[in-house]
Amino acid sequence: MKKQNIALYADETLSSHIDLTIIFIVIYLFLLVLTIFVYIYYSESIIMQKRAQTIQIFLPDGNPRGIRIADILSRTVKAILFPRNQFEYMLQREELANVGFYFLFGKSDEGKDLVYIGEAENCAERLKSHHSKKDFWNYGIAIVSKTHSLTKTHVKFLEHYSIEQARAASRYQLENSVDPAMPYVTESMEAEMMDCFDTAKILLSTLGYPLFDSVSKKVVSRTSSDVFRLRGKRIQAEGNLIDDGFVVFKGSEAKLKTVPSCHKYLIDLRTLLEETHVIEVKDNIYEFREDYIFTSPSTAVGVLLGRSANGWKEWINLEEKTLDEIKRNVLG
């Protein structure tokens, strides 16, 4: 009897070990599949942003400054850009009578880039309301499906995510007074919407609105050698040359006063940056509260030092090489 009990106990123990092993194997396989899915998803997202692309831009009225319809042939969404003064003509076309999400772009009186992000089951009807009630915008871009496959849930998710990403990038000042709630979507639907967002991001930049392209130090500077530094009396600053000009990174410092010979355009720009709270006084110097893009390295240096200077010679990297040596003398 004792031997039978021992054998029974041994069988139960073995069975328990087998059950635990099966559970561990199932968990391991689940984590493995999840890891592969995440890797593939993010790899495709990164590849899409960096690989060569063919983008088709259609001009309905033949005017390159007017309505433009852009799409990537292999993708399911397209972007329709329209100037506000052609809104009535745009309403005569069928593209806006669709479920979609949209962007209204303009500038503040101080020259700050502004954007409003929204969604609608019928973009044309919603934009009619904005046309009569919102004053700031001059251009609109609607993102709609080429296959009419977007639903209200899809565009509410894309609206929410677009606002979130625009705020993170900090390229434009958001005119949205309320943050929309994130709707529930399935995992597969979210993956599909992220693909739509990546396409919209590329199309917006192509049309001249890099709303989601961050210019922060960690994004535009892959290594420490990519960061250029400026050292003046009592101030230090960092920046980099980018597609749009020269970006001075958040936390950089500028002199509080200008020299008597400082050009008026530099004085006016410093005044504008202070009025828009891009720079603020701290310990008797100015400090940049956000990343800011200047039209050139020399304009950036002029604002920081309060005097005219050659930015190509003043900005230096960790190897003590000037911006001129790194970016302009590559052939010599």
Short mmCIF file of C-alpha atoms in Angstrom, two decimals:
data_model
loop_
_atom_site.label_atom_id
_atom_site.label_comp_id
_atom_site.label_asym_id
_atom_site.label_seq_id
_atom_site.Cartn_x
_atom_site.Cartn_y
_atom_site.Cartn_z
CA MET A 1 0.00 0.00 0.00
CA LYS A 2 2.86 2.32 0.89
CA LYS A 3 4.57 1.60 -2.44
CA GLN A 4 1.31 2.33 -4.28
CA ASN A 5 1.01 5.71 -2.48
CA ILE A 6 4.60 6.57 -3.35
CA ALA A 7 4.03 5.62 -6.98
CA LEU A 8 0.81 7.64 -7.08
CA TYR A 9 2.60 10.64 -5.54
CA ALA A 10 5.41 10.28 -8.06
CA ASP A 11 2.91 10.18 -10.93
CA GLU A 12 1.13 13.29 -9.64
CA THR A 13 4.44 15.13 -9.21
CA LEU A 14 5.54 14.17 -12.71
CA SER A 15 2.18 15.25 -14.10
CA SER A 16 2.47 18.57 -12.25
CA HIS A 17 5.96 19.15 -13.68
CA ILE A 18 4.71 18.36 -17.17
CA ASP A 19 1.81 20.82 -16.76
CA LEU A 20 4.19 23.56 -15.59
CA THR A 21 6.55 22.83 -18.47
CA ILE A 22 3.71 23.12 -20.96
CA ILE A 23 2.62 26.43 -19.40
CA PHE A 24 6.17 27.79 -19.56
CA ILE A 25 6.49 26.70 -23.20
CA VAL A 26 3.19 28.38 -24.10
CA ILE A 27 4.23 31.61 -22.33
CA TYR A 28 7.64 31.50 -24.04
CA LEU A 29 6.09 31.01 -27.47
CA PHE A 30 3.61 33.81 -26.84
CA LEU A 31 6.39 36.22 -25.83
CA LEU A 32 8.46 35.13 -28.82
CA VAL A 33 5.61 35.77 -31.25
CA LEU A 34 4.88 39.14 -29.58
CA THR A 35 8.54 40.15 -29.82
CA ILE A 36 8.67 39.22 -33.51
CA PHE A 37 5.46 41.17 -34.19
CA VAL A 38 6.78 44.29 -32.41
CA TYR A 39 10.13 44.01 -34.20
CA ILE A 40 8.51 43.65 -37.62
CA TYR A 41 6.05 46.49 -36.98
CA TYR A 42 8.65 49.00 -35.83
CA SER A 43 11.17 47.88 -38.44
CA GLU A 44 8.63 48.48 -41.20
CA SER A 45 7.76 51.85 -39.70
CA ILE A 46 11.40 52.94 -39.62
CA ILE A 47 12.12 51.52 -43.08
CA MET A 48 9.11 53.33 -44.53
CA GLN A 49 10.42 56.64 -43.24
CA LYS A 50 13.98 56.11 -44.52
CA ARG A 51 13.69 54.13 -47.73
CA ALA A 52 13.28 55.69 -51.16
CA GLN A 53 9.69 56.67 -51.91
CA THR A 54 7.68 57.54 -55.00
CA ILE A 55 5.00 60.10 -54.22
CA GLN A 56 2.45 61.16 -56.79
CA ILE A 57 1.08 64.72 -56.63
CA PHE A 58 -1.95 65.56 -58.77
CA LEU A 59 -2.86 69.18 -59.56
CA PRO A 60 -6.59 69.24 -60.37
CA ASP A 61 -6.50 72.80 -61.75
CA GLY A 62 -2.91 72.73 -62.98
CA ASN A 63 -1.83 75.31 -60.38
CA PRO A 64 1.23 74.14 -58.38
CA ARG A 65 0.31 76.60 -55.61
CA GLY A 66 -3.31 75.53 -55.51
CA ILE A 67 -5.03 72.25 -54.67
CA ARG A 68 -2.65 69.29 -54.48
CA ILE A 69 -3.62 65.66 -54.01
CA ALA A 70 -0.69 63.50 -52.86
CA ASP A 71 -0.44 59.78 -52.38
CA ILE A 72 1.96 56.85 -52.26
CA LEU A 73 0.68 54.37 -54.82
CA SER A 74 1.07 51.31 -52.58
CA ARG A 75 -0.70 52.94 -49.59
CA THR A 76 -4.40 53.21 -48.84
CA VAL A 77 -4.70 56.88 -47.82
CA LYS A 78 -4.12 60.14 -49.66
CA ALA A 79 -3.69 63.77 -48.64
CA ILE A 80 -5.67 66.66 -50.14
CA LEU A 81 -4.14 70.10 -49.63
CA PHE A 82 -6.24 73.18 -50.40
CA PRO A 83 -5.71 76.92 -49.91
CA ARG A 84 -8.54 78.54 -48.01
CA ASN A 85 -9.35 80.85 -50.91
CA GLN A 86 -10.13 77.75 -53.01
CA PHE A 87 -12.32 76.08 -50.42
CA GLU A 88 -15.54 76.61 -52.38
CA TYR A 89 -14.01 74.97 -55.44
CA MET A 90 -12.74 72.13 -53.25
CA LEU A 91 -16.30 71.48 -52.05
CA GLN A 92 -17.35 70.80 -55.64
CA ARG A 93 -14.99 67.84 -55.75
CA GLU A 94 -15.82 64.50 -54.15
CA GLU A 95 -12.62 63.96 -52.16
CA LEU A 96 -13.73 65.85 -49.03
CA ALA A 97 -17.11 64.10 -48.80
CA ASN A 98 -15.41 61.25 -46.96
CA VAL A 99 -14.56 59.97 -43.50
CA GLY A 100 -11.15 61.36 -42.60
CA PHE A 101 -8.95 63.40 -40.30
CA TYR A 102 -7.67 66.85 -41.19
CA PHE A 103 -5.25 69.65 -40.35
CA LEU A 104 -5.74 73.41 -40.55
CA PHE A 105 -2.52 75.44 -40.78
CA GLY A 106 -1.86 79.13 -40.18
CA LYS A 107 0.30 81.59 -38.27
CA SER A 108 -0.21 83.70 -35.19
CA ASP A 109 0.25 87.48 -35.25
CA GLU A 110 3.73 86.87 -33.82
CA GLY A 111 4.61 84.49 -36.66
CA LYS A 112 4.17 81.26 -34.69
CA ASP A 113 3.12 78.22 -36.75
CA LEU A 114 -0.37 77.07 -35.73
CA VAL A 115 -2.34 73.89 -36.41
CA TYR A 116 -5.78 72.55 -35.59
CA ILE A 117 -6.34 68.79 -35.86
CA GLY A 118 -9.79 67.23 -36.26
CA GLU A 119 -11.81 64.33 -37.66
CA ALA A 120 -15.19 63.90 -39.30
CA GLU A 121 -17.46 61.38 -40.96
CA ASN A 122 -17.89 63.98 -43.68
CA CYS A 123 -14.86 66.26 -43.88
CA ALA A 124 -16.58 68.70 -46.23
CA GLU A 125 -19.40 69.43 -43.78
CA ARG A 126 -17.06 69.80 -40.79
CA LEU A 127 -14.68 72.06 -42.69
CA LYS A 128 -17.57 74.31 -43.73
CA SER A 129 -18.07 75.06 -40.05
CA HIS A 130 -14.37 75.80 -39.54
CA HIS A 131 -14.37 78.02 -42.62
CA SER A 132 -17.02 80.24 -41.05
CA LYS A 133 -15.82 80.13 -37.42
CA LYS A 134 -12.01 79.74 -37.33
CA ASP A 135 -9.99 82.73 -38.47
CA PHE A 136 -6.33 81.69 -38.17
CA TRP A 137 -5.94 79.12 -40.95
CA ASN A 138 -4.85 79.60 -44.56
CA TYR A 139 -4.33 76.01 -45.69
CA GLY A 140 -6.08 72.75 -44.95
CA ILE A 141 -5.00 69.15 -45.49
CA ALA A 142 -7.47 66.26 -45.28
CA ILE A 143 -6.37 62.62 -45.06
CA VAL A 144 -8.94 60.22 -46.53
CA SER A 145 -8.99 56.60 -47.65
CA LYS A 146 -8.53 55.77 -51.33
CA THR A 147 -10.70 52.68 -50.78
CA HIS A 148 -13.36 54.34 -48.53
CA SER A 149 -12.34 51.96 -45.74
CA LEU A 150 -11.89 54.41 -42.85
CA THR A 151 -14.56 54.43 -40.14
CA LYS A 152 -15.45 56.88 -37.37
CA THR A 153 -13.44 54.80 -34.90
CA HIS A 154 -10.40 54.82 -37.21
CA VAL A 155 -10.32 58.61 -37.58
CA LYS A 156 -11.02 59.27 -33.89
CA PHE A 157 -7.98 57.14 -33.08
CA LEU A 158 -5.90 58.96 -35.73
CA GLU A 159 -7.06 62.36 -34.46
CA HIS A 160 -6.07 61.47 -30.90
CA TYR A 161 -2.70 60.04 -31.93
CA SER A 162 -1.95 62.97 -34.26
CA ILE A 163 -2.55 65.49 -31.48
CA GLU A 164 -0.34 63.45 -29.16
CA GLN A 165 2.50 63.25 -31.69
CA ALA A 166 2.20 66.90 -32.75
CA ARG A 167 2.52 67.95 -29.12
CA ALA A 168 5.56 65.70 -28.67
CA ALA A 169 7.27 67.09 -31.80
CA SER A 170 6.57 70.73 -30.76
CA ARG A 171 6.96 72.09 -34.29
CA TYR A 172 3.55 73.81 -34.30
CA GLN A 173 1.37 75.40 -31.64
CA LEU A 174 -1.84 73.40 -31.24
CA GLU A 175 -5.11 75.29 -31.53
CA ASN A 176 -7.13 72.38 -30.09
CA SER A 177 -8.72 73.46 -26.83
CA VAL A 178 -9.82 69.92 -25.89
CA ASP A 179 -7.92 66.64 -26.13
CA PRO A 180 -10.21 63.97 -27.64
CA ALA A 181 -10.53 60.64 -25.86
CA MET A 182 -8.74 57.62 -27.27
CA PRO A 183 -11.34 55.17 -28.64
CA TYR A 184 -11.01 51.44 -28.11
CA VAL A 185 -9.47 49.66 -31.09
CA THR A 186 -8.29 46.09 -31.50
CA GLU A 187 -4.60 45.28 -31.76
CA SER A 188 -4.86 44.57 -35.48
CA MET A 189 -6.82 47.78 -36.09
CA GLU A 190 -4.20 49.80 -34.20
CA ALA A 191 -1.42 48.33 -36.37
CA GLU A 192 -3.40 49.30 -39.47
CA MET A 193 -3.96 52.84 -38.17
CA MET A 194 -0.28 53.27 -37.35
CA ASP A 195 0.48 52.44 -40.98
CA CYS A 196 -2.02 55.13 -42.04
CA PHE A 197 -0.39 57.61 -39.68
CA ASP A 198 3.11 56.91 -41.02
CA THR A 199 1.84 57.54 -44.55
CA ALA A 200 0.10 60.76 -43.48
CA LYS A 201 3.29 61.94 -41.76
CA ILE A 202 5.31 61.53 -44.97
CA LEU A 203 2.65 63.18 -47.12
CA LEU A 204 2.31 66.16 -44.77
CA SER A 205 6.08 66.77 -44.87
CA THR A 206 6.10 66.39 -48.65
CA LEU A 207 3.42 69.05 -48.93
CA GLY A 208 5.48 71.43 -46.79
CA TYR A 209 4.11 70.79 -43.29
CA PRO A 210 6.59 68.76 -41.17
CA LEU A 211 4.16 68.70 -38.25
CA PHE A 212 5.44 65.46 -36.75
CA ASP A 213 9.16 65.84 -37.54
CA SER A 214 10.83 66.58 -34.23
CA VAL A 215 14.00 68.69 -34.26
CA SER A 216 15.03 67.76 -30.73
CA LYS A 217 18.68 67.03 -29.99
CA LYS A 218 18.18 63.28 -29.63
CA VAL A 219 16.36 63.06 -32.97
CA VAL A 220 18.53 65.18 -35.28
CA SER A 221 21.91 64.34 -33.74
CA ARG A 222 22.78 60.66 -34.07
CA THR A 223 26.16 61.00 -32.32
CA SER A 224 27.83 63.56 -30.04
CA SER A 225 29.96 64.68 -33.02
CA ASP A 226 26.78 65.80 -34.78
CA VAL A 227 26.17 68.41 -32.09
CA PHE A 228 27.74 71.81 -32.71
CA ARG A 229 28.57 74.09 -29.81
CA LEU A 230 28.90 77.82 -29.37
CA ARG A 231 30.80 79.29 -26.45
CA GLY A 232 30.64 82.96 -25.64
CA LYS A 233 31.30 84.94 -22.51
CA ARG A 234 28.99 83.46 -19.83
CA ILE A 235 26.89 81.51 -22.35
CA GLN A 236 26.86 78.09 -23.98
CA ALA A 237 24.63 76.81 -26.76
CA GLU A 238 24.14 73.69 -28.87
CA GLY A 239 22.59 73.16 -32.29
CA ASN A 240 22.73 71.38 -35.62
CA LEU A 241 22.22 72.00 -39.33
CA ILE A 242 18.96 70.43 -40.54
CA ASP A 243 16.82 70.46 -43.67
CA ASP A 244 14.92 73.59 -42.59
CA GLY A 245 17.88 75.67 -41.42
CA PHE A 246 19.86 75.65 -38.19
CA VAL A 247 18.18 74.43 -35.00
CA VAL A 248 19.28 75.72 -31.60
CA PHE A 249 18.42 73.17 -28.94
CA LYS A 250 16.32 73.73 -25.85
CA GLY A 251 18.42 74.83 -22.85
CA SER A 252 20.88 76.86 -24.95
CA GLU A 253 21.83 80.29 -23.67
CA ALA A 254 22.01 83.74 -25.28
CA LYS A 255 23.48 87.04 -24.15
CA LEU A 256 21.03 89.41 -22.55
CA LYS A 257 22.28 92.55 -24.29
CA THR A 258 23.30 93.37 -27.85
CA VAL A 259 26.29 95.41 -28.99
CA PRO A 260 25.62 98.95 -30.34
CA SER A 261 26.41 97.83 -33.90
CA CYS A 262 23.98 94.87 -33.87
CA HIS A 263 21.79 94.74 -36.97
CA LYS A 264 18.15 95.71 -36.50
CA TYR A 265 16.83 92.39 -37.89
CA LEU A 266 18.71 90.53 -35.15
CA ILE A 267 17.33 92.86 -32.46
CA ASP A 268 13.81 92.44 -33.85
CA LEU A 269 14.18 88.65 -33.90
CA ARG A 270 15.41 88.58 -30.30
CA THR A 271 12.42 90.71 -29.30
CA LEU A 272 10.06 88.34 -31.12
CA LEU A 273 11.58 85.28 -29.43
CA GLU A 274 11.13 86.93 -26.03
CA GLU A 275 7.53 87.97 -26.76
CA THR A 276 6.63 84.42 -27.87
CA HIS A 277 8.41 82.95 -24.80
CA VAL A 278 10.89 80.95 -26.88
CA ILE A 279 13.57 82.59 -24.73
CA GLU A 280 13.27 83.79 -21.15
CA VAL A 281 15.58 85.67 -18.80
CA LYS A 282 17.37 83.45 -16.29
CA ASP A 283 20.35 84.49 -14.14
CA ASN A 284 21.04 87.57 -16.27
CA ILE A 285 21.09 85.64 -19.58
CA TYR A 286 18.46 84.31 -21.99
CA GLU A 287 17.63 80.60 -21.98
CA PHE A 288 15.83 78.76 -24.78
CA ARG A 289 12.65 77.11 -23.50
CA GLU A 290 12.24 75.06 -26.69
CA ASP A 291 14.10 74.00 -29.83
CA TYR A 292 14.07 76.81 -32.36
CA ILE A 293 14.91 76.76 -36.09
CA PHE A 294 16.80 79.75 -37.53
CA THR A 295 17.13 80.41 -41.25
CA SER A 296 20.91 80.07 -41.12
CA PRO A 297 23.82 79.29 -38.74
CA SER A 298 24.87 82.96 -38.82
CA THR A 299 21.41 84.23 -37.84
CA ALA A 300 21.45 81.79 -34.94
CA VAL A 301 24.86 83.02 -33.77
CA GLY A 302 23.83 86.66 -34.22
CA VAL A 303 20.81 86.19 -31.95
CA LEU A 304 22.81 84.25 -29.34
CA LEU A 305 25.77 86.62 -29.17
CA GLY A 306 23.86 89.85 -29.79
CA ARG A 307 26.14 90.79 -32.68
CA SER A 308 26.88 89.82 -36.26
CA ALA A 309 29.12 86.76 -36.68
CA ASN A 310 29.91 84.01 -39.18
CA GLY A 311 28.00 80.99 -37.91
CA TRP A 312 29.85 78.61 -40.23
CA LYS A 313 33.05 79.45 -38.31
CA GLU A 314 31.60 79.91 -34.81
CA TRP A 315 29.76 76.57 -34.47
CA ILE A 316 32.29 73.85 -33.50
CA ASN A 317 31.84 70.13 -32.75
CA LEU A 318 33.60 67.92 -30.19
CA GLU A 319 36.58 67.40 -32.51
CA GLU A 320 37.04 71.19 -32.65
CA LYS A 321 36.00 71.21 -36.30
CA THR A 322 33.84 74.05 -37.52
CA LEU A 323 30.49 73.68 -39.21
CA ASP A 324 32.19 75.01 -42.34
CA GLU A 325 34.79 72.22 -42.29
CA ILE A 326 32.20 69.49 -41.72
CA LYS A 327 29.39 70.62 -44.03
CA ARG A 328 30.88 72.90 -46.71
CA ASN A 329 34.40 71.62 -47.31
CA VAL A 330 33.45 68.00 -47.90
CA LEU A 331 34.96 68.10 -51.42
CA GLY A 332 38.18 69.80 -50.51
#
